[in-house]
Each structure stands twice: as structure tokens, then as C-alpha cells.
mmCIF file of C-alpha atoms and ligand atoms in Angstrom:
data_model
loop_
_atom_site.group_PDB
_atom_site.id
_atom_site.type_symbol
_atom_site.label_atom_id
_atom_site.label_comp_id
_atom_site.label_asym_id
_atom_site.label_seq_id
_atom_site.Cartn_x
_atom_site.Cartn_y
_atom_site.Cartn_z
ATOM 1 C CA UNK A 4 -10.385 -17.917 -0.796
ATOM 2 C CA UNK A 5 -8.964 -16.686 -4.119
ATOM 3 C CA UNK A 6 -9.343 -12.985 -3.062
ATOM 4 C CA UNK A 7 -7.582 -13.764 0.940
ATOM 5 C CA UNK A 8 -4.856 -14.980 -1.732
ATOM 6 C CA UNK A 9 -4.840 -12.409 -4.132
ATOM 7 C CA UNK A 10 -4.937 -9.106 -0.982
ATOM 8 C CA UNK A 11 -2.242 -11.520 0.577
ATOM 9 C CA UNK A 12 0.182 -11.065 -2.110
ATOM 10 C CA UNK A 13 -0.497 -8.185 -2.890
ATOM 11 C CA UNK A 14 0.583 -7.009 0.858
ATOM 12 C CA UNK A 15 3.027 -9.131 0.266
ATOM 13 C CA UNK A 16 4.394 -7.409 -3.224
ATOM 14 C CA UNK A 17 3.828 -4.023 -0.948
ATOM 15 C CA UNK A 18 6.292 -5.114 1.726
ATOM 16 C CA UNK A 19 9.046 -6.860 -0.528
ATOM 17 C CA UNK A 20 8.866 -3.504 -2.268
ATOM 18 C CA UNK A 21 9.414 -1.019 0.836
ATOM 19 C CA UNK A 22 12.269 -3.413 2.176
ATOM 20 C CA UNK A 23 13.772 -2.894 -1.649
ATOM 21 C CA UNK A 24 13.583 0.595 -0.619
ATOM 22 C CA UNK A 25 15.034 0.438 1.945
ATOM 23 C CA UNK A 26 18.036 -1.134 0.717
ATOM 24 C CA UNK A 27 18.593 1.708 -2.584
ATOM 25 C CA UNK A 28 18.290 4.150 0.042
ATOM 26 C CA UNK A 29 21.429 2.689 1.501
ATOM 27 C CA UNK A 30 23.078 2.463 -2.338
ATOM 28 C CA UNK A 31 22.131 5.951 -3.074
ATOM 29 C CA UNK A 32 23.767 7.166 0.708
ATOM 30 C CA UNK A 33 26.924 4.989 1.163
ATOM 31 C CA UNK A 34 28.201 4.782 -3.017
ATOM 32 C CA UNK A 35 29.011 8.140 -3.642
ATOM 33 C CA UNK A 36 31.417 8.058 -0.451
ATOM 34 C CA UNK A 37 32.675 5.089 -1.407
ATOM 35 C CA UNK A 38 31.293 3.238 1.896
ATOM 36 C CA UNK A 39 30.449 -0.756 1.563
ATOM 37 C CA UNK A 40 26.997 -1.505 1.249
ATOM 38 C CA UNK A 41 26.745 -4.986 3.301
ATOM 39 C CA UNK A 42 29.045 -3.700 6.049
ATOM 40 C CA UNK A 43 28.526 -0.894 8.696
ATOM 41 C CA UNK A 44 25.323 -0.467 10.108
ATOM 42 C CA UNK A 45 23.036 2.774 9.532
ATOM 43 C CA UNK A 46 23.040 5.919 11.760
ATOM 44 C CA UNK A 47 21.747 9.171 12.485
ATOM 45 C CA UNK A 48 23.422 11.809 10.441
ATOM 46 C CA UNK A 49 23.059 14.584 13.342
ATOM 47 C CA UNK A 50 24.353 12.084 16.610
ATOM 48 C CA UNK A 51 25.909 9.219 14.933
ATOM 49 C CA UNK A 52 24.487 6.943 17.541
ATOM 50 C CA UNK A 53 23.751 3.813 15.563
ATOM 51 C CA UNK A 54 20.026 2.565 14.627
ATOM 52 C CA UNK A 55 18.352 0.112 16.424
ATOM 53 C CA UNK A 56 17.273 -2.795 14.742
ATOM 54 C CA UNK A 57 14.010 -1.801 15.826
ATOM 55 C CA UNK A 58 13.852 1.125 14.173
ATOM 56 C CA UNK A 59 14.908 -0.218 10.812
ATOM 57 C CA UNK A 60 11.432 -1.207 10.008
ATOM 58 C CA UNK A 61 10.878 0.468 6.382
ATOM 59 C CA UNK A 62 8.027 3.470 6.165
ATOM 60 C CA UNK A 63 6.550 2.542 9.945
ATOM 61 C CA UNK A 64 9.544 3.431 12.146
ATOM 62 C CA UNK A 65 9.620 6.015 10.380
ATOM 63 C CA UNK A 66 6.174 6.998 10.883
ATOM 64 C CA UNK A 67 6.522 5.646 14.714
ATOM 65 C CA UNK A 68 9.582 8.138 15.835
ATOM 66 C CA UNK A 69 7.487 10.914 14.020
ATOM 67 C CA UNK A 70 10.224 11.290 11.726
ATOM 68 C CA UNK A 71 12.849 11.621 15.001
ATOM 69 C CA UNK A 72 16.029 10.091 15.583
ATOM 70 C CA UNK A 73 15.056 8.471 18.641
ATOM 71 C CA UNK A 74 17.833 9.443 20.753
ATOM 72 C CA UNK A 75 18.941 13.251 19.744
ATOM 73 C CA UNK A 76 15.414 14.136 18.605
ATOM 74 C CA UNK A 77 16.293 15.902 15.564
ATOM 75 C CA UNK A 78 14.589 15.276 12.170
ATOM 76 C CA UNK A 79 15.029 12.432 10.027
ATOM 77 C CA UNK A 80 14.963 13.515 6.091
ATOM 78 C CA UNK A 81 11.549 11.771 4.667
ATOM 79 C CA UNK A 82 13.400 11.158 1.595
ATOM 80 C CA UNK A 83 14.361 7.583 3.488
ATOM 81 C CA UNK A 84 10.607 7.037 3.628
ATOM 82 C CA UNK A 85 9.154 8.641 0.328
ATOM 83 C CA UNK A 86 11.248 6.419 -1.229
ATOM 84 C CA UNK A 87 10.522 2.895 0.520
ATOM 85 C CA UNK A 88 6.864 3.898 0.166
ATOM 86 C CA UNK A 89 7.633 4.785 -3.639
ATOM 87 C CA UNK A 90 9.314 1.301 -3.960
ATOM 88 C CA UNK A 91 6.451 -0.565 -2.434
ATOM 89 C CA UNK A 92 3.854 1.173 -4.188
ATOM 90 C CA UNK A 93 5.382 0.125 -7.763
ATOM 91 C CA UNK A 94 5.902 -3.169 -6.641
ATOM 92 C CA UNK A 95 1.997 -3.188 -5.237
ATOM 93 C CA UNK A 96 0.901 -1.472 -8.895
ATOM 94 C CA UNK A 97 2.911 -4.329 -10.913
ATOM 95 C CA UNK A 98 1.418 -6.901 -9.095
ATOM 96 C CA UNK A 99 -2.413 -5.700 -9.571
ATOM 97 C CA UNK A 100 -1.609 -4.611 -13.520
ATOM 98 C CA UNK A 101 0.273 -8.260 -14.489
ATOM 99 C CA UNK A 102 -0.517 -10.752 -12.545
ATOM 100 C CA UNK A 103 1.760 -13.584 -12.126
ATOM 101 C CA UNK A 104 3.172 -13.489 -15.400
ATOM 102 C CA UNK A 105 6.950 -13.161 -17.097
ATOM 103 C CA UNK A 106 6.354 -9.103 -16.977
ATOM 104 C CA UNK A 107 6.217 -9.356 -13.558
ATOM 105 C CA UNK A 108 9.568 -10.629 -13.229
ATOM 106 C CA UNK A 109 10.509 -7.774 -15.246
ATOM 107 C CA UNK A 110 8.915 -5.259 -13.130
ATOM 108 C CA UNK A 111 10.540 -6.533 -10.138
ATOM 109 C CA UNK A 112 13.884 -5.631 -11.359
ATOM 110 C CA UNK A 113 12.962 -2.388 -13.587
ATOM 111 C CA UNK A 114 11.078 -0.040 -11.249
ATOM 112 C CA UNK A 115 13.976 -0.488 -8.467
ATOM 113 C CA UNK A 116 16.638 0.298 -11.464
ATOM 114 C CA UNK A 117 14.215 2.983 -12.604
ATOM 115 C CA UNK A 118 14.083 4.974 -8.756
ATOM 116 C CA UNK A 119 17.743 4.529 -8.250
ATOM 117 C CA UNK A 120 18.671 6.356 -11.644
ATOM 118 C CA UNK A 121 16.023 9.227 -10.507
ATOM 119 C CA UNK A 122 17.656 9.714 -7.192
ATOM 120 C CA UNK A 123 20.673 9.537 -8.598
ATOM 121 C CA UNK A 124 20.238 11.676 -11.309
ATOM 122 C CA UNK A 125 18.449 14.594 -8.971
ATOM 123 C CA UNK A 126 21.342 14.333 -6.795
ATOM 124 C CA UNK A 127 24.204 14.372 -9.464
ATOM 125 C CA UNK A 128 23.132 15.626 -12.463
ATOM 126 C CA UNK A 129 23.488 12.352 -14.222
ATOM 127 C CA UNK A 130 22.158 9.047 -15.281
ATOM 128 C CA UNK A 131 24.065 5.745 -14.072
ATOM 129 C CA UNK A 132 25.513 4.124 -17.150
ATOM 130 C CA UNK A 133 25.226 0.686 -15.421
ATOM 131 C CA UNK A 134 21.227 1.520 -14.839
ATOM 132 C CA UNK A 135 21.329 1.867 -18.255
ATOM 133 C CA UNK A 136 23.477 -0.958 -19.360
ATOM 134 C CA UNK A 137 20.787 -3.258 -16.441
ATOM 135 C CA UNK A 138 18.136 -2.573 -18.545
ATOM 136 C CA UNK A 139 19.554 -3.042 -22.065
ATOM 137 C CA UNK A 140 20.264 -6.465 -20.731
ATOM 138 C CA UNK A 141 16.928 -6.827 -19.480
ATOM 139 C CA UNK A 142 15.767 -5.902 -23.001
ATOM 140 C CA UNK A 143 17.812 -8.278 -25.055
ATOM 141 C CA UNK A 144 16.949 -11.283 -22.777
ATOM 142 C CA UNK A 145 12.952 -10.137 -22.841
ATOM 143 C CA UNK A 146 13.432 -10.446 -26.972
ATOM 144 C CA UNK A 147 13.761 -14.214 -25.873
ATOM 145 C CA UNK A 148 10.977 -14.338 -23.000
ATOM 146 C CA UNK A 149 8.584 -11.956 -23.876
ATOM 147 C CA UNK A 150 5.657 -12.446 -26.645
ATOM 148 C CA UNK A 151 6.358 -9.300 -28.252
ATOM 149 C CA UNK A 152 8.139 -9.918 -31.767
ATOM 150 C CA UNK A 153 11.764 -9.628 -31.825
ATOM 151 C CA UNK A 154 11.787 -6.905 -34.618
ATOM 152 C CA UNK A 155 9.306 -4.834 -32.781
ATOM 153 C CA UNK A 156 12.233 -4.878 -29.406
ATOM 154 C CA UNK A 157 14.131 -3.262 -32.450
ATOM 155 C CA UNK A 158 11.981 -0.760 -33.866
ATOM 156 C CA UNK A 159 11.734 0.508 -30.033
ATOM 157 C CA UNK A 160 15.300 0.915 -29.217
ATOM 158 C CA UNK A 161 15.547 2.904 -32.814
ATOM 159 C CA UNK A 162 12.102 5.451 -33.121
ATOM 160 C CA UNK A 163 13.261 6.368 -29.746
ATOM 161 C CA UNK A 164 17.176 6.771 -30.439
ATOM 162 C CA UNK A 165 16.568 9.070 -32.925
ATOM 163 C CA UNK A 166 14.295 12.166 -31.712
ATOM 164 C CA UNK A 167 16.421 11.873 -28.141
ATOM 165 C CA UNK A 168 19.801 11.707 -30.046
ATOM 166 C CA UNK A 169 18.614 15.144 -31.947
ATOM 167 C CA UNK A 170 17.477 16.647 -28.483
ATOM 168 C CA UNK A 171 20.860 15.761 -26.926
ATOM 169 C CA UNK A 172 22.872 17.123 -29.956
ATOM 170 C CA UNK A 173 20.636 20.418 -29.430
ATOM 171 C CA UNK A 174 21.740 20.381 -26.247
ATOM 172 C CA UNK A 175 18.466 19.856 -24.603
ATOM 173 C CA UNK A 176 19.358 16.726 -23.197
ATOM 174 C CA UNK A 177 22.281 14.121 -21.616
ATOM 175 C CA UNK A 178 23.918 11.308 -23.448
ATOM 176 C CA UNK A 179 22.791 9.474 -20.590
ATOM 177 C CA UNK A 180 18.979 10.468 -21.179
ATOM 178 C CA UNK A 181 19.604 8.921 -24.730
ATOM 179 C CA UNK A 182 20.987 5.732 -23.253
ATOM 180 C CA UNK A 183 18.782 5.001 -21.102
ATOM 181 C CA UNK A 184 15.589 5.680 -23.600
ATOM 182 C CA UNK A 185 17.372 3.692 -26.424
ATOM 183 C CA UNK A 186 17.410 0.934 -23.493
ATOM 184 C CA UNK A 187 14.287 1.005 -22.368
ATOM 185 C CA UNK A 188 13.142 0.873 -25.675
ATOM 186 C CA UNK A 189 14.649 -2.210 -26.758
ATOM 187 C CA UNK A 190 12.683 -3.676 -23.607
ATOM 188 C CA UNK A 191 9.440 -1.803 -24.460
ATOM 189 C CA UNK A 192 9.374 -1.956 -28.231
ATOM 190 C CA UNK A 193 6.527 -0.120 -29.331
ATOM 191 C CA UNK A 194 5.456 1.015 -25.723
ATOM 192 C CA UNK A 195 8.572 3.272 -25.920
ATOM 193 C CA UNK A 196 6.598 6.026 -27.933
ATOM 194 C CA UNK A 197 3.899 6.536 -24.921
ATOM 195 C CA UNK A 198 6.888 6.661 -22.369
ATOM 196 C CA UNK A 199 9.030 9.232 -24.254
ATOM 197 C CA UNK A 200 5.864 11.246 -25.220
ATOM 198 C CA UNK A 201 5.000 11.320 -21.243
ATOM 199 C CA UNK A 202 8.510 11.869 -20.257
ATOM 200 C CA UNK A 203 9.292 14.543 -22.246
ATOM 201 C CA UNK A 204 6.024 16.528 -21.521
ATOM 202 C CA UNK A 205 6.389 15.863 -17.976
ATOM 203 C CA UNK A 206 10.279 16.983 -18.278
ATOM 204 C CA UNK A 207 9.381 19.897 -19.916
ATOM 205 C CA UNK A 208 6.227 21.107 -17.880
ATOM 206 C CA UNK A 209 8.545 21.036 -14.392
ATOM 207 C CA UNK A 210 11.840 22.470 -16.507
ATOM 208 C CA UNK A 211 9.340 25.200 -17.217
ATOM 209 C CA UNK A 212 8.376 25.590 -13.556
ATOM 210 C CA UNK A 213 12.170 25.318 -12.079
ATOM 211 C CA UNK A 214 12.987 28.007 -14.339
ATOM 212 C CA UNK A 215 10.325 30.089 -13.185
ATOM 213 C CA UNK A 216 11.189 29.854 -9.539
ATOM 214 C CA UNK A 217 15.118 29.299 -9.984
ATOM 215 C CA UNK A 218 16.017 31.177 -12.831
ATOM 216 C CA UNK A 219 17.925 27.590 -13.513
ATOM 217 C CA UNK A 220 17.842 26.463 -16.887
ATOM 218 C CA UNK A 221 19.377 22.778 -16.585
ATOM 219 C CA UNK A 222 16.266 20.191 -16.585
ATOM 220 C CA UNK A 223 17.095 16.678 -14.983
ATOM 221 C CA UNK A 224 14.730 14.279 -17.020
ATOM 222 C CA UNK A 225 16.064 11.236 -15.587
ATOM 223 C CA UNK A 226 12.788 10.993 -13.091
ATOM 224 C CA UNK A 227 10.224 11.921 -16.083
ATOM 225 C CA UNK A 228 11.622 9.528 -18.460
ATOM 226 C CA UNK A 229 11.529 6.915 -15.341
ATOM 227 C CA UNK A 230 7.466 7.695 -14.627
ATOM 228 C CA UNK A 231 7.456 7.049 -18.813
ATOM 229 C CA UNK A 232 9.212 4.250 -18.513
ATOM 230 C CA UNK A 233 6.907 3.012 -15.631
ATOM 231 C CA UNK A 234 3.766 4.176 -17.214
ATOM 232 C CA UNK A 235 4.717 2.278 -21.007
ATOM 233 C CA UNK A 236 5.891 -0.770 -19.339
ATOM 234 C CA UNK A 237 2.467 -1.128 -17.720
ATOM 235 C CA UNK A 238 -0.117 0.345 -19.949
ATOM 236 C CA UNK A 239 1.975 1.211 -23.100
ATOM 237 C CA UNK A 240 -0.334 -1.574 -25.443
ATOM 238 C CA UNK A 241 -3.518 0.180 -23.770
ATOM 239 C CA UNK A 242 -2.587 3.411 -24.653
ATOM 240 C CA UNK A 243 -1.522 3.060 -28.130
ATOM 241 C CA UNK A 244 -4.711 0.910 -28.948
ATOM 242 C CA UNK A 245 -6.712 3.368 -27.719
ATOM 243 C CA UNK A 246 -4.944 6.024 -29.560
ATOM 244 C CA UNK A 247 -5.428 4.076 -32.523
ATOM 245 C CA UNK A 248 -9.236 3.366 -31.679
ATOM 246 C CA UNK A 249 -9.509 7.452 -31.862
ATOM 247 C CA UNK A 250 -8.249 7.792 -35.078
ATOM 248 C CA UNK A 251 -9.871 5.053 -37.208
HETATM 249 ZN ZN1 ZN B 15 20.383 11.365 16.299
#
């Protein structure tokens, strides 16, 4: 009975995930032109015939029209879907790795926050200062809620505010990459230094690649420090203790 409990939430977590999805694909289309989110319903970008309800259905319509509009036939970008699928697949992953527990809570609100400032930030160039400014919040009320000590919430948003603020005054980085690490680190405290390490590498590996291909030299690290982010949140007190275990 326990485990018909525990597979039924987590389906559940799954599908409260890709409907989240659903909706910041909707924030990341319509706010840049200035278009209401609550009003107006969706359509196809090719026809403009509106969808049907039907086919609203996040990841399986989708996957039912074969990635068609269904009345003009023409494709429908997958970036709708790769990112309700993305959604529900961190919302499945908090779930299984906390439990019902106060981080969960947390997760629920980060890894949307987290997605949104990656899509935003690979289609302008920039980090969201209020994705930012969500999870500084989040990290001043966790110094409350959460059992970590309130100095270590500290120490985070600092060790990390320093190396990124030298990388950004190099050049090498956005004020908004330090913002939202300094952030995240007052949530993370001591989990920050995993996230960063990842994010950086990560940052640095594709930079590499992009350049190779594109001969483009500007690296968006928004989505790298995000799978950090995701990553330390999770499994930042894992890592460190076994990084510790290695060197005593
Ligand atoms: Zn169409």
C-alpha cells in the first residue's frame, strides 16, 4: 500500500510539474511582447487558428499531433515540450530525493524559477533580476525554516560572491550571473560551492564548444549555473561529505 502511495505521487509530482511547464512556456512566449498571460488563448504561430482545448494536454498532445499543428500541418517547435517534460522531470527528481519535507516546498518553487531564467537567458542574453530577487527571498525565509545554521546561509551567499564578482569584473561573466549565484547561495549555504564548481565547468566546457563551431565568444551561463543550482540543492551535503571522506 505504501509503495501504490509513494508511485502515486510521484506521477502525481510528474504531472503538476509538466502542467508548470506548460504555463512558463506561456511566460517565456507572451512577456517579451508584452501580451497578458491569463488572457488570450494559445495558437499556432504558422495559421493562427486557435488551440483546442484538447490539444493543450502538456508533453502528450504534443506527442499525439506528431509535433503538428493539427489543422495547417506544419511543425510545432519541441521547445513547448522539452520544456514541460524538463519541468516534470525536476518536479518527479525532488519528490524521490526529499520526500515530503520543508525542501520540498522549496523545490517546488526553485526549479520552475531556475528553467525560466535559462530560457530566458538563452533567448536574451540575460538573467531576470526578479528570478534573482525570487530566490534571495526564498533564501532569507529558508534561514528561518530550514535546519541549516543561519551563519552558514551567510557564508554561502559570500564564498560564492566573491570568485563570481572577480569573473564578472574580468569580464567573463554578467552582473546578473553574480546575482543570481550570490542568491542561490544564501539559500544553499555551503551547497553553493558544488553548484558553482559544476556550473562553471559545465559553462566553460560548452563556451569552449560554441566557440569552436560559432567562432562566438559570448558564453550564456545562466542554464549551467541553473543545473548547479539544481544539482547543490539536491545532493550538495552528499557531495561535499564525500569530498571530505576522500581527503581525510
Ligand atoms: Zn497551424
Amino acid at each position: 500500500m505504501e509503495n501504490f502511495l509513494n508511485a502515486a505521487a510521484a506521477i502525481l509530482f510528474f504531472i503538476l510539474g509538466s502542467i508548470i511547464g506548460s504555463f512558463l512556456n506561456v511566460l517565456v512566449y507572451r512577456l517579451p511582447k508584452k501580451e497578458s498571460i491569463v488572457k488570450g488563448r494559445s495558437h499556432c504561430t504558422h495559421c493562427g487558428r486557435q488551440i483546442r482545448n484538447i490539444d493543450l494536454i502538456p508533453i502528450i498532445s504534443y506527442l499525439m499531433l506528431g509535433g503538428k499543428c493539427r489543422f495547417c500541418k506544419k511543425p510545432i517547435s519541441p521547445r513547448y515540450m522539452i520544456v514541460e517534460l524538463l519541468t516534470a522531470c525536476s518536479y518527479l527528481t525532488a519528490y524521490l530525493a526529499l520526500g515530503y519535507s520543508a525542501e520540498l516546498i522549496y523545490a517546488v518553487i526553485l526549479f520552475p524559477v531556475l528553467i525560466i531564467l535559462s530560457l530566458w537567458d538563452l533567448n536574451h542574453k540575460e538573467i531576470p533580476y526578479t528570478c534573482s530577487i525570487i530566490i534571495a527571498v526564498l533564501g532569507i525565509i529558508s534561514i528561518f525554516t530550514l535546519p541549516i545554521p543561519w551563519y552558514e546561509h551567510l557564508i554561502g551567499a559570500v564564498i560564492v560572491s566573491l570568485p563570481f564578482g572577480v569573473l564578472c569584473f574580468l569580464g567573463a561573466m554578467g552582473g546578473g550571473d553574480v546575482q543570481l549565484m550570490a542568491a542561490a547561495g544564501l539559500l544553499l549555504g555551503w551547497s553553493i560551492v558544488p553548484s558553482a564548481l559544476i556550473g562553471i565547468i559545465l559553462g566553460a566546457i560548452f563556451g569552449l564548444m560554441v566557440k569552436a563551431v560559432t567562432k562566438s565568444s559570448v558564453i550564456v551561463f545562466g542554464p549551467f549555473l541553473s543545473v548547479g543550482i539544481f544539482v547543490g540543492f539536491l545532493w550538495g551535503e552528499g557531495i561535499i561529505n564525500a569530498y571530505l571522506g576522500l581527503i581525510r
